[in-house]
Amino acid sequence: MELEGKVSLVTGASRGIGKAIALKLAGLGCKVAVNYVAIEAGNKADSDSVVQVIKHQGGEAMAIEADIRNSEEVRSMVEQIIGVWGKIDILVNNAGITRDNLLLRMSEEAWDDVIATNLRGAYLCTKFTLRSMIRQKSGRIISIASIAGVMGNVGQTNYAASKAGVIAFTKSVAREVGSRNITANAVAPGFIKTKMTEGLPDEIKKNILSMVSLRRFGEPEDVAELVAFLASDKAGYITGQVICIDGGVSM
Ligand code: NAP
């Protein structure tokens, strides 16, 4: 139980990559706050079921509703976790959205939504969690970026810019808090099988697959393994890095 006694907050953990991360951390003995946002009906049920699975396996978890775009909701979420478990050792900035379109057709709303969720959300969650980490002179901040933030992508100017922002944010946080024994790293997945990608047309999926050396799409669990490593003591000397997990994408 590598993460026994640790407390984590995973944003957007009701499904997809966040859910896989929550289950993996819990399996290593970590207490997990499973964040979700009740924008769509059913999301509360999803996060409740993640909590139930963790509890069924003997772990500790709580579901917490908070829209990560909203400062007051994030502040209150962090206070609730610290109120119950006393601290937050591991923050996983996972929640994210896409609103794809070619730049000339991209609405200001689609631009603002994506930046607010993916970049402002990571800023707010990190800011409010950091105080607890600084107090205990240890912590792990792991933010889910994307290879789109490293290499760019057609139809994703908003998303790629938000993820490039997350990468630069991570590198800067790593510099600011390294002296407090807190690490900050970004994980940049390629194409992972989740609700976010399931709706893409087959033609696009075929094109993406032809660029992946391993000739398969990733599973949420592939990403969760890397996050668990970065959260562990074994990764204590890694900070300010962007680690791609994309099956070997070449363009
Ligand atoms: P997903 O299946 O669509 O899940 C996204 C999660 O984010 C959901 O749990 C959703 O919560 C949550 N979320 C969205 N807006 C939120 C908000 N304002 N406040 C709190 N939670 C919010 O997506 P995914 O594929 O697992 O993606 C997870 C992360 O990996 C994202 O940051 C994404 O950009 C990144 N990523 C994914 C891929 C991929 O191929 N799938 C590739 C690279 C990077 P609700 O269910 O409550 O709405």
PDB file of C-alpha atoms and ligand atoms in Angstrom:
ATOM      1  CA  MET A   1       0.000   0.000   0.000  1.00  0.00           C
ATOM      2  CA  GLU A   2       2.319   2.635  -1.352  1.00  0.00           C
ATOM      3  CA  LEU A   3      -0.011   5.568  -0.648  1.00  0.00           C
ATOM      4  CA  GLU A   4      -1.296   4.447   2.761  1.00  0.00           C
ATOM      5  CA  GLY A   5      -2.222   7.444   4.904  1.00  0.00           C
ATOM      6  CA  LYS A   6      -2.218   9.887   1.982  1.00  0.00           C
ATOM      7  CA  VAL A   7      -5.161  12.070   0.972  1.00  0.00           C
ATOM      8  CA  SER A   8      -5.912  12.949  -2.633  1.00  0.00           C
ATOM      9  CA  LEU A   9      -8.292  15.153  -4.581  1.00  0.00           C
ATOM     10  CA  VAL A  10      -9.039  14.075  -8.150  1.00  0.00           C
ATOM     11  CA  THR A  11     -11.076  16.579 -10.158  1.00  0.00           C
ATOM     12  CA  GLY A  12     -13.565  15.286 -12.716  1.00  0.00           C
ATOM     13  CA  ALA A  13     -13.392  11.769 -11.294  1.00  0.00           C
ATOM     14  CA  SER A  14     -16.926  10.668 -12.120  1.00  0.00           C
ATOM     15  CA  ARG A  15     -15.821   8.926 -15.305  1.00  0.00           C
ATOM     16  CA  GLY A  16     -13.029   8.404 -17.829  1.00  0.00           C
ATOM     17  CA  ILE A  17      -9.425   9.085 -16.913  1.00  0.00           C
ATOM     18  CA  GLY A  18     -10.325  10.725 -13.572  1.00  0.00           C
ATOM     19  CA  LYS A  19     -12.299   7.684 -12.480  1.00  0.00           C
ATOM     20  CA  ALA A  20      -9.402   5.350 -13.376  1.00  0.00           C
ATOM     21  CA  ILE A  21      -7.016   7.589 -11.406  1.00  0.00           C
ATOM     22  CA  ALA A  22      -9.333   7.654  -8.368  1.00  0.00           C
ATOM     23  CA  LEU A  23      -9.641   3.851  -8.380  1.00  0.00           C
ATOM     24  CA  LYS A  24      -5.885   3.368  -8.810  1.00  0.00           C
ATOM     25  CA  LEU A  25      -4.934   5.764  -5.989  1.00  0.00           C
ATOM     26  CA  ALA A  26      -7.528   4.175  -3.697  1.00  0.00           C
ATOM     27  CA  GLY A  27      -6.154   0.724  -4.547  1.00  0.00           C
ATOM     28  CA  LEU A  28      -2.770   1.920  -3.253  1.00  0.00           C
ATOM     29  CA  GLY A  29      -4.296   2.898   0.089  1.00  0.00           C
ATOM     30  CA  CYS A  30      -4.939   6.588  -0.583  1.00  0.00           C
ATOM     31  CA  LYS A  31      -8.087   8.357   0.615  1.00  0.00           C
ATOM     32  CA  VAL A  32      -9.762   9.902  -2.430  1.00  0.00           C
ATOM     33  CA  ALA A  33     -12.035  12.920  -2.811  1.00  0.00           C
ATOM     34  CA  VAL A  34     -13.978  12.249  -6.013  1.00  0.00           C
ATOM     35  CA  ASN A  35     -14.911  15.625  -7.508  1.00  0.00           C
ATOM     36  CA  TYR A  36     -17.738  15.988  -9.990  1.00  0.00           C
ATOM     37  CA  VAL A  37     -19.936  18.748 -11.343  1.00  0.00           C
ATOM     38  CA  ALA A  38     -23.666  18.394 -11.631  1.00  0.00           C
ATOM     39  CA  ILE A  39     -24.035  20.053 -15.036  1.00  0.00           C
ATOM     40  CA  GLU A  40     -25.583  16.942 -16.597  1.00  0.00           C
ATOM     41  CA  ALA A  41     -28.074  14.730 -14.816  1.00  0.00           C
ATOM     42  CA  GLY A  42     -26.467  11.428 -13.840  1.00  0.00           C
ATOM     43  CA  ASN A  43     -23.057  12.834 -12.965  1.00  0.00           C
ATOM     44  CA  LYS A  44     -23.742  12.623  -9.232  1.00  0.00           C
ATOM     45  CA  ALA A  45     -24.761   8.996  -9.627  1.00  0.00           C
ATOM     46  CA  ASP A  46     -21.518   8.332 -11.541  1.00  0.00           C
ATOM     47  CA  SER A  47     -19.312   9.792  -8.826  1.00  0.00           C
ATOM     48  CA  ASP A  48     -21.331   8.072  -6.101  1.00  0.00           C
ATOM     49  CA  SER A  49     -20.705   4.773  -7.839  1.00  0.00           C
ATOM     50  CA  VAL A  50     -16.935   5.468  -7.953  1.00  0.00           C
ATOM     51  CA  VAL A  51     -17.082   6.085  -4.193  1.00  0.00           C
ATOM     52  CA  GLN A  52     -19.086   2.887  -3.677  1.00  0.00           C
ATOM     53  CA  VAL A  53     -16.550   0.793  -5.629  1.00  0.00           C
ATOM     54  CA  ILE A  54     -13.688   2.225  -3.548  1.00  0.00           C
ATOM     55  CA  LYS A  55     -15.515   1.592  -0.267  1.00  0.00           C
ATOM     56  CA  HIS A  56     -16.460  -1.912  -1.396  1.00  0.00           C
ATOM     57  CA  GLN A  57     -12.763  -2.614  -1.929  1.00  0.00           C
ATOM     58  CA  GLY A  58     -11.989  -1.441   1.608  1.00  0.00           C
ATOM     59  CA  GLY A  59     -10.831   2.069   0.734  1.00  0.00           C
ATOM     60  CA  GLU A  60     -11.951   5.525   1.859  1.00  0.00           C
ATOM     61  CA  ALA A  61     -13.576   8.005  -0.494  1.00  0.00           C
ATOM     62  CA  MET A  62     -16.031  10.888  -0.614  1.00  0.00           C
ATOM     63  CA  ALA A  63     -17.863  12.475  -3.542  1.00  0.00           C
ATOM     64  CA  ILE A  64     -17.676  16.265  -3.645  1.00  0.00           C
ATOM     65  CA  GLU A  65     -19.602  18.464  -6.005  1.00  0.00           C
ATOM     66  CA  ALA A  66     -17.790  21.580  -7.184  1.00  0.00           C
ATOM     67  CA  ASP A  67     -17.526  23.397 -10.471  1.00  0.00           C
ATOM     68  CA  ILE A  68     -13.790  23.939 -10.790  1.00  0.00           C
ATOM     69  CA  ARG A  69     -14.400  27.186 -12.699  1.00  0.00           C
ATOM     70  CA  ASN A  70     -15.931  28.674  -9.574  1.00  0.00           C
ATOM     71  CA  SER A  71     -13.577  30.042  -6.937  1.00  0.00           C
ATOM     72  CA  GLU A  72     -16.032  29.780  -4.015  1.00  0.00           C
ATOM     73  CA  GLU A  73     -16.966  26.201  -4.867  1.00  0.00           C
ATOM     74  CA  VAL A  74     -13.307  25.163  -5.117  1.00  0.00           C
ATOM     75  CA  ARG A  75     -12.474  26.890  -1.828  1.00  0.00           C
ATOM     76  CA  SER A  76     -15.353  25.134  -0.106  1.00  0.00           C
ATOM     77  CA  MET A  77     -14.429  21.739  -1.618  1.00  0.00           C
ATOM     78  CA  VAL A  78     -10.862  22.024  -0.329  1.00  0.00           C
ATOM     79  CA  GLU A  79     -12.124  23.132   3.116  1.00  0.00           C
ATOM     80  CA  GLN A  80     -14.480  20.138   3.280  1.00  0.00           C
ATOM     81  CA  ILE A  81     -11.701  17.658   2.486  1.00  0.00           C
ATOM     82  CA  ILE A  82      -9.320  19.208   5.001  1.00  0.00           C
ATOM     83  CA  GLY A  83     -12.167  19.342   7.542  1.00  0.00           C
ATOM     84  CA  VAL A  84     -12.701  15.586   7.255  1.00  0.00           C
ATOM     85  CA  TRP A  85      -9.218  14.213   6.521  1.00  0.00           C
ATOM     86  CA  GLY A  86      -6.987  17.023   7.818  1.00  0.00           C
ATOM     87  CA  LYS A  87      -4.861  17.578   4.700  1.00  0.00           C
ATOM     88  CA  ILE A  88      -4.428  17.086   0.961  1.00  0.00           C
ATOM     89  CA  ASP A  89      -1.213  15.349  -0.126  1.00  0.00           C
ATOM     90  CA  ILE A  90      -2.003  14.740  -3.778  1.00  0.00           C
ATOM     91  CA  LEU A  91      -3.921  16.969  -6.191  1.00  0.00           C
ATOM     92  CA  VAL A  92      -4.792  15.602  -9.618  1.00  0.00           C
ATOM     93  CA  ASN A  93      -6.042  18.366 -11.929  1.00  0.00           C
ATOM     94  CA  ASN A  94      -7.910  16.085 -14.296  1.00  0.00           C
ATOM     95  CA  ALA A  95     -11.266  17.711 -15.118  1.00  0.00           C
ATOM     96  CA  GLY A  96     -11.325  19.073 -18.639  1.00  0.00           C
ATOM     97  CA  ILE A  97     -13.548  19.696 -21.627  1.00  0.00           C
ATOM     98  CA  THR A  98     -13.319  20.128 -25.383  1.00  0.00           C
ATOM     99  CA  ARG A  99     -15.352  22.475 -27.615  1.00  0.00           C
ATOM    100  CA  ASP A 100     -13.728  21.795 -30.976  1.00  0.00           C
ATOM    101  CA  ASN A 101     -14.046  23.893 -34.108  1.00  0.00           C
ATOM    102  CA  LEU A 102     -11.842  25.473 -36.740  1.00  0.00           C
ATOM    103  CA  LEU A 103     -10.571  28.835 -35.553  1.00  0.00           C
ATOM    104  CA  LEU A 104     -12.607  30.902 -38.005  1.00  0.00           C
ATOM    105  CA  ARG A 105     -15.777  29.224 -36.737  1.00  0.00           C
ATOM    106  CA  MET A 106     -14.876  29.109 -33.068  1.00  0.00           C
ATOM    107  CA  SER A 107     -17.236  31.127 -30.912  1.00  0.00           C
ATOM    108  CA  GLU A 108     -15.962  33.253 -28.063  1.00  0.00           C
ATOM    109  CA  GLU A 109     -18.098  31.135 -25.766  1.00  0.00           C
ATOM    110  CA  ALA A 110     -16.329  27.924 -26.847  1.00  0.00           C
ATOM    111  CA  TRP A 111     -12.976  29.614 -26.350  1.00  0.00           C
ATOM    112  CA  ASP A 112     -13.875  30.974 -22.895  1.00  0.00           C
ATOM    113  CA  ASP A 113     -15.486  27.727 -21.672  1.00  0.00           C
ATOM    114  CA  VAL A 114     -12.446  25.639 -22.460  1.00  0.00           C
ATOM    115  CA  ILE A 115      -9.954  28.102 -20.982  1.00  0.00           C
ATOM    116  CA  ALA A 116     -12.116  28.536 -17.868  1.00  0.00           C
ATOM    117  CA  THR A 117     -12.408  24.805 -17.203  1.00  0.00           C
ATOM    118  CA  ASN A 118      -9.015  23.500 -18.274  1.00  0.00           C
ATOM    119  CA  LEU A 119      -6.739  26.366 -17.247  1.00  0.00           C
ATOM    120  CA  ARG A 120      -8.563  28.503 -14.684  1.00  0.00           C
ATOM    121  CA  GLY A 121      -9.841  25.285 -13.036  1.00  0.00           C
ATOM    122  CA  ALA A 122      -6.288  23.984 -12.589  1.00  0.00           C
ATOM    123  CA  TYR A 123      -5.189  27.389 -11.248  1.00  0.00           C
ATOM    124  CA  LEU A 124      -8.008  27.550  -8.678  1.00  0.00           C
ATOM    125  CA  CYS A 125      -7.641  23.955  -7.454  1.00  0.00           C
ATOM    126  CA  THR A 126      -3.866  24.284  -7.151  1.00  0.00           C
ATOM    127  CA  LYS A 127      -4.033  27.652  -5.407  1.00  0.00           C
ATOM    128  CA  PHE A 128      -6.502  26.521  -2.752  1.00  0.00           C
ATOM    129  CA  THR A 129      -4.781  23.151  -2.171  1.00  0.00           C
ATOM    130  CA  LEU A 130      -1.267  24.534  -1.977  1.00  0.00           C
ATOM    131  CA  ARG A 131      -1.602  26.072   1.482  1.00  0.00           C
ATOM    132  CA  SER A 132      -2.117  22.662   3.074  1.00  0.00           C
ATOM    133  CA  MET A 133       0.860  21.230   1.170  1.00  0.00           C
ATOM    134  CA  ILE A 134       3.131  24.127   2.141  1.00  0.00           C
ATOM    135  CA  ARG A 135       2.131  23.692   5.785  1.00  0.00           C
ATOM    136  CA  GLN A 136       3.158  20.049   5.791  1.00  0.00           C
ATOM    137  CA  LYS A 137       6.206  20.642   3.541  1.00  0.00           C
ATOM    138  CA  SER A 138       5.240  17.961   1.053  1.00  0.00           C
ATOM    139  CA  GLY A 139       2.834  17.471  -1.806  1.00  0.00           C
ATOM    140  CA  ARG A 140       2.236  16.225  -5.303  1.00  0.00           C
ATOM    141  CA  ILE A 141       0.452  18.224  -7.999  1.00  0.00           C
ATOM    142  CA  ILE A 142      -0.254  16.289 -11.165  1.00  0.00           C
ATOM    143  CA  SER A 143      -2.093  18.013 -13.991  1.00  0.00           C
ATOM    144  CA  ILE A 144      -3.547  16.235 -16.992  1.00  0.00           C
ATOM    145  CA  ALA A 145      -2.511  18.210 -20.072  1.00  0.00           C
ATOM    146  CA  SER A 146      -2.586  16.719 -23.592  1.00  0.00           C
ATOM    147  CA  ILE A 147      -0.281  16.128 -26.521  1.00  0.00           C
ATOM    148  CA  ALA A 148      -2.425  18.796 -28.220  1.00  0.00           C
ATOM    149  CA  GLY A 149      -0.801  21.248 -25.786  1.00  0.00           C
ATOM    150  CA  VAL A 150       2.640  20.076 -26.899  1.00  0.00           C
ATOM    151  CA  MET A 151       2.191  19.799 -30.675  1.00  0.00           C
ATOM    152  CA  GLY A 152      -1.082  21.648 -31.408  1.00  0.00           C
ATOM    153  CA  ASN A 153      -4.075  20.177 -33.234  1.00  0.00           C
ATOM    154  CA  VAL A 154      -6.429  21.189 -36.026  1.00  0.00           C
ATOM    155  CA  GLY A 155      -9.819  22.233 -34.654  1.00  0.00           C
ATOM    156  CA  GLN A 156      -8.503  22.558 -31.117  1.00  0.00           C
ATOM    157  CA  THR A 157      -6.936  26.007 -30.849  1.00  0.00           C
ATOM    158  CA  ASN A 158      -8.836  26.617 -27.602  1.00  0.00           C
ATOM    159  CA  TYR A 159      -8.079  23.197 -26.125  1.00  0.00           C
ATOM    160  CA  ALA A 160      -4.414  23.160 -27.224  1.00  0.00           C
ATOM    161  CA  ALA A 161      -3.894  26.673 -25.826  1.00  0.00           C
ATOM    162  CA  SER A 162      -5.479  25.663 -22.503  1.00  0.00           C
ATOM    163  CA  LYS A 163      -3.283  22.562 -22.240  1.00  0.00           C
ATOM    164  CA  ALA A 164      -0.119  24.446 -23.241  1.00  0.00           C
ATOM    165  CA  GLY A 165      -1.152  26.864 -20.482  1.00  0.00           C
ATOM    166  CA  VAL A 166      -1.445  23.985 -18.021  1.00  0.00           C
ATOM    167  CA  ILE A 167       2.080  22.876 -18.962  1.00  0.00           C
ATOM    168  CA  ALA A 168       3.586  26.354 -18.460  1.00  0.00           C
ATOM    169  CA  PHE A 169       1.565  26.744 -15.248  1.00  0.00           C
ATOM    170  CA  THR A 170       2.929  23.416 -13.969  1.00  0.00           C
ATOM    171  CA  LYS A 171       6.530  24.343 -14.743  1.00  0.00           C
ATOM    172  CA  SER A 172       6.105  27.655 -12.938  1.00  0.00           C
ATOM    173  CA  VAL A 173       4.432  26.083  -9.890  1.00  0.00           C
ATOM    174  CA  ALA A 174       7.280  23.547  -9.730  1.00  0.00           C
ATOM    175  CA  ARG A 175       9.766  26.417  -9.520  1.00  0.00           C
ATOM    176  CA  GLU A 176       7.742  28.324  -6.921  1.00  0.00           C
ATOM    177  CA  VAL A 177       7.228  25.464  -4.471  1.00  0.00           C
ATOM    178  CA  GLY A 178      10.143  23.096  -5.062  1.00  0.00           C
ATOM    179  CA  SER A 179      11.885  24.393  -1.942  1.00  0.00           C
ATOM    180  CA  ARG A 180       8.843  23.205   0.074  1.00  0.00           C
ATOM    181  CA  ASN A 181       9.295  19.617  -1.129  1.00  0.00           C
ATOM    182  CA  ILE A 182       6.242  19.874  -3.395  1.00  0.00           C
ATOM    183  CA  THR A 183       6.465  18.494  -6.914  1.00  0.00           C
ATOM    184  CA  ALA A 184       4.349  19.603  -9.877  1.00  0.00           C
ATOM    185  CA  ASN A 185       4.246  17.617 -13.091  1.00  0.00           C
ATOM    186  CA  ALA A 186       2.055  17.425 -16.171  1.00  0.00           C
ATOM    187  CA  VAL A 187       0.925  14.267 -17.886  1.00  0.00           C
ATOM    188  CA  ALA A 188       0.151  14.653 -21.594  1.00  0.00           C
ATOM    189  CA  PRO A 189      -2.014  11.812 -22.915  1.00  0.00           C
ATOM    190  CA  GLY A 190      -2.574  11.088 -26.585  1.00  0.00           C
ATOM    191  CA  PHE A 191      -5.852   9.492 -27.687  1.00  0.00           C
ATOM    192  CA  ILE A 192      -7.476   7.728 -24.718  1.00  0.00           C
ATOM    193  CA  LYS A 193     -10.773   5.810 -24.931  1.00  0.00           C
ATOM    194  CA  THR A 194     -13.290   7.865 -22.923  1.00  0.00           C
ATOM    195  CA  LYS A 195     -16.559   9.725 -23.418  1.00  0.00           C
ATOM    196  CA  MET A 196     -14.481  12.716 -24.594  1.00  0.00           C
ATOM    197  CA  THR A 197     -13.220  10.816 -27.645  1.00  0.00           C
ATOM    198  CA  GLU A 198     -15.963   8.258 -28.333  1.00  0.00           C
ATOM    199  CA  GLY A 199     -17.995  10.638 -30.499  1.00  0.00           C
ATOM    200  CA  LEU A 200     -15.206  11.361 -33.001  1.00  0.00           C
ATOM    201  CA  PRO A 201     -15.992  10.234 -36.572  1.00  0.00           C
ATOM    202  CA  ASP A 202     -14.451   6.867 -37.585  1.00  0.00           C
ATOM    203  CA  GLU A 203     -12.424   8.523 -40.338  1.00  0.00           C
ATOM    204  CA  ILE A 204     -10.680  10.789 -37.804  1.00  0.00           C
ATOM    205  CA  LYS A 205     -10.087   7.863 -35.430  1.00  0.00           C
ATOM    206  CA  LYS A 206      -8.488   5.922 -38.313  1.00  0.00           C
ATOM    207  CA  ASN A 207      -6.213   8.869 -39.125  1.00  0.00           C
ATOM    208  CA  ILE A 208      -5.155   9.245 -35.486  1.00  0.00           C
ATOM    209  CA  LEU A 209      -4.479   5.518 -35.165  1.00  0.00           C
ATOM    210  CA  SER A 210      -2.171   5.569 -38.182  1.00  0.00           C
ATOM    211  CA  MET A 211       0.036   8.041 -36.287  1.00  0.00           C
ATOM    212  CA  VAL A 212       0.273   5.904 -33.127  1.00  0.00           C
ATOM    213  CA  SER A 213       3.348   3.641 -33.103  1.00  0.00           C
ATOM    214  CA  LEU A 214       1.694   1.077 -30.835  1.00  0.00           C
ATOM    215  CA  ARG A 215      -1.326   0.932 -33.199  1.00  0.00           C
ATOM    216  CA  ARG A 216      -3.885   1.132 -30.404  1.00  0.00           C
ATOM    217  CA  PHE A 217      -5.659   3.828 -28.446  1.00  0.00           C
ATOM    218  CA  GLY A 218      -4.797   4.222 -24.781  1.00  0.00           C
ATOM    219  CA  GLU A 219      -6.973   3.105 -21.877  1.00  0.00           C
ATOM    220  CA  PRO A 220      -7.738   5.388 -18.909  1.00  0.00           C
ATOM    221  CA  GLU A 221      -5.825   2.857 -16.775  1.00  0.00           C
ATOM    222  CA  ASP A 222      -2.640   3.503 -18.795  1.00  0.00           C
ATOM    223  CA  VAL A 223      -2.773   7.133 -17.651  1.00  0.00           C
ATOM    224  CA  ALA A 224      -3.707   6.172 -14.084  1.00  0.00           C
ATOM    225  CA  GLU A 225      -0.549   4.047 -13.736  1.00  0.00           C
ATOM    226  CA  LEU A 226       1.642   7.030 -14.605  1.00  0.00           C
ATOM    227  CA  VAL A 227      -0.242   9.358 -12.274  1.00  0.00           C
ATOM    228  CA  ALA A 228       0.084   6.853  -9.420  1.00  0.00           C
ATOM    229  CA  PHE A 229       3.833   6.677 -10.004  1.00  0.00           C
ATOM    230  CA  LEU A 230       4.156  10.474  -9.987  1.00  0.00           C
ATOM    231  CA  ALA A 231       2.104  10.585  -6.783  1.00  0.00           C
ATOM    232  CA  SER A 232       4.349   8.066  -5.032  1.00  0.00           C
ATOM    233  CA  ASP A 233       7.572   8.519  -3.071  1.00  0.00           C
ATOM    234  CA  LYS A 234       9.415   6.882  -5.974  1.00  0.00           C
ATOM    235  CA  ALA A 235       8.895  10.058  -8.030  1.00  0.00           C
ATOM    236  CA  GLY A 236      10.242  12.402  -5.340  1.00  0.00           C
ATOM    237  CA  TYR A 237      12.995  13.827  -7.573  1.00  0.00           C
ATOM    238  CA  ILE A 238      10.813  14.510 -10.625  1.00  0.00           C
ATOM    239  CA  THR A 239       9.316  17.981 -10.937  1.00  0.00           C
ATOM    240  CA  GLY A 240       8.436  20.534 -13.606  1.00  0.00           C
ATOM    241  CA  GLN A 241       8.172  17.813 -16.254  1.00  0.00           C
ATOM    242  CA  VAL A 242       5.699  16.998 -19.008  1.00  0.00           C
ATOM    243  CA  ILE A 243       5.409  13.269 -19.579  1.00  0.00           C
ATOM    244  CA  CYS A 244       3.660  12.191 -22.772  1.00  0.00           C
ATOM    245  CA  ILE A 245       1.673   8.976 -22.679  1.00  0.00           C
ATOM    246  CA  ASP A 246       0.494   8.552 -26.235  1.00  0.00           C
ATOM    247  CA  GLY A 247       1.579   5.184 -27.602  1.00  0.00           C
ATOM    248  CA  GLY A 248       4.285   6.961 -29.583  1.00  0.00           C
ATOM    249  CA  VAL A 249       2.615   9.596 -31.732  1.00  0.00           C
ATOM    250  CA  SER A 250       4.516  10.829 -34.771  1.00  0.00           C
ATOM    251  CA  MET A 251       3.062  13.313 -37.241  1.00  0.00           C
TER     252      MET A 251
HETATM  253  P1  NAP B   1     -14.397  12.897 -19.824  1.00  0.00           P
HETATM  254  O1  NAP B   1     -14.668  11.448 -19.908  1.00  0.00           O
HETATM  255  O2  NAP B   1     -15.199  13.825 -20.640  1.00  0.00           O
HETATM  256  O3  NAP B   1     -14.415  13.341 -18.288  1.00  0.00           O
HETATM  257  C1  NAP B   1     -14.216  14.687 -17.957  1.00  0.00           C
HETATM  258  C2  NAP B   1     -14.429  14.860 -16.489  1.00  0.00           C
HETATM  259  O4  NAP B   1     -14.240  16.247 -16.201  1.00  0.00           O
HETATM  260  C3  NAP B   1     -15.821  14.478 -16.054  1.00  0.00           C
HETATM  261  O5  NAP B   1     -15.726  13.763 -14.844  1.00  0.00           O
HETATM  262  C4  NAP B   1     -16.494  15.822 -15.834  1.00  0.00           C
HETATM  263  O6  NAP B   1     -17.406  15.813 -14.737  1.00  0.00           O
HETATM  264  C5  NAP B   1     -15.332  16.686 -15.396  1.00  0.00           C
HETATM  265  N1  NAP B   1     -15.601  18.098 -15.536  1.00  0.00           N
HETATM  266  C6  NAP B   1     -15.868  18.810 -16.661  1.00  0.00           C
HETATM  267  N2  NAP B   1     -16.081  20.098 -16.371  1.00  0.00           N
HETATM  268  C7  NAP B   1     -15.938  20.228 -15.014  1.00  0.00           C
HETATM  269  C8  NAP B   1     -16.040  21.307 -14.109  1.00  0.00           C
HETATM  270  N3  NAP B   1     -16.326  22.558 -14.514  1.00  0.00           N
HETATM  271  N4  NAP B   1     -15.848  21.063 -12.779  1.00  0.00           N
HETATM  272  C9  NAP B   1     -15.570  19.800 -12.340  1.00  0.00           C
HETATM  273  N5  NAP B   1     -15.461  18.743 -13.160  1.00  0.00           N
HETATM  274  C10 NAP B   1     -15.656  18.947 -14.483  1.00  0.00           C
HETATM  275  O7  NAP B   1     -12.875  13.208 -20.233  1.00  0.00           O
HETATM  276  P2  NAP B   1     -11.538  12.340 -20.127  1.00  0.00           P
HETATM  277  O8  NAP B   1     -11.227  11.870 -21.485  1.00  0.00           O
HETATM  278  O9  NAP B   1     -11.581  11.392 -18.990  1.00  0.00           O
HETATM  279  O10 NAP B   1     -10.517  13.534 -19.813  1.00  0.00           O
HETATM  280  C11 NAP B   1      -9.913  13.752 -18.555  1.00  0.00           C
HETATM  281  C12 NAP B   1      -8.751  14.712 -18.740  1.00  0.00           C
HETATM  282  O11 NAP B   1      -7.805  14.146 -19.643  1.00  0.00           O
HETATM  283  C13 NAP B   1      -9.171  16.055 -19.355  1.00  0.00           C
HETATM  284  O12 NAP B   1      -8.414  17.097 -18.774  1.00  0.00           O
HETATM  285  C14 NAP B   1      -8.786  15.897 -20.809  1.00  0.00           C
HETATM  286  O13 NAP B   1      -8.545  17.126 -21.416  1.00  0.00           O
HETATM  287  C15 NAP B   1      -7.527  15.054 -20.683  1.00  0.00           C
HETATM  288  N6  NAP B   1      -7.167  14.329 -21.905  1.00  0.00           N
HETATM  289  C16 NAP B   1      -8.008  13.387 -22.421  1.00  0.00           C
HETATM  290  C17 NAP B   1      -7.622  12.720 -23.581  1.00  0.00           C
HETATM  291  C18 NAP B   1      -8.472  11.656 -24.223  1.00  0.00           C
HETATM  292  O14 NAP B   1      -8.098  11.194 -25.320  1.00  0.00           O
HETATM  293  N7  NAP B   1      -9.553  11.210 -23.616  1.00  0.00           N
HETATM  294  C19 NAP B   1      -6.402  13.038 -24.197  1.00  0.00           C
HETATM  295  C20 NAP B   1      -5.592  14.010 -23.627  1.00  0.00           C
HETATM  296  C21 NAP B   1      -5.978  14.647 -22.474  1.00  0.00           C
HETATM  297  P3  NAP B   1     -18.947  15.442 -14.890  1.00  0.00           P
HETATM  298  O15 NAP B   1     -18.993  14.005 -15.291  1.00  0.00           O
HETATM  299  O16 NAP B   1     -19.479  15.679 -13.528  1.00  0.00           O
HETATM  300  O17 NAP B   1     -19.472  16.367 -15.968  1.00  0.00           O
END
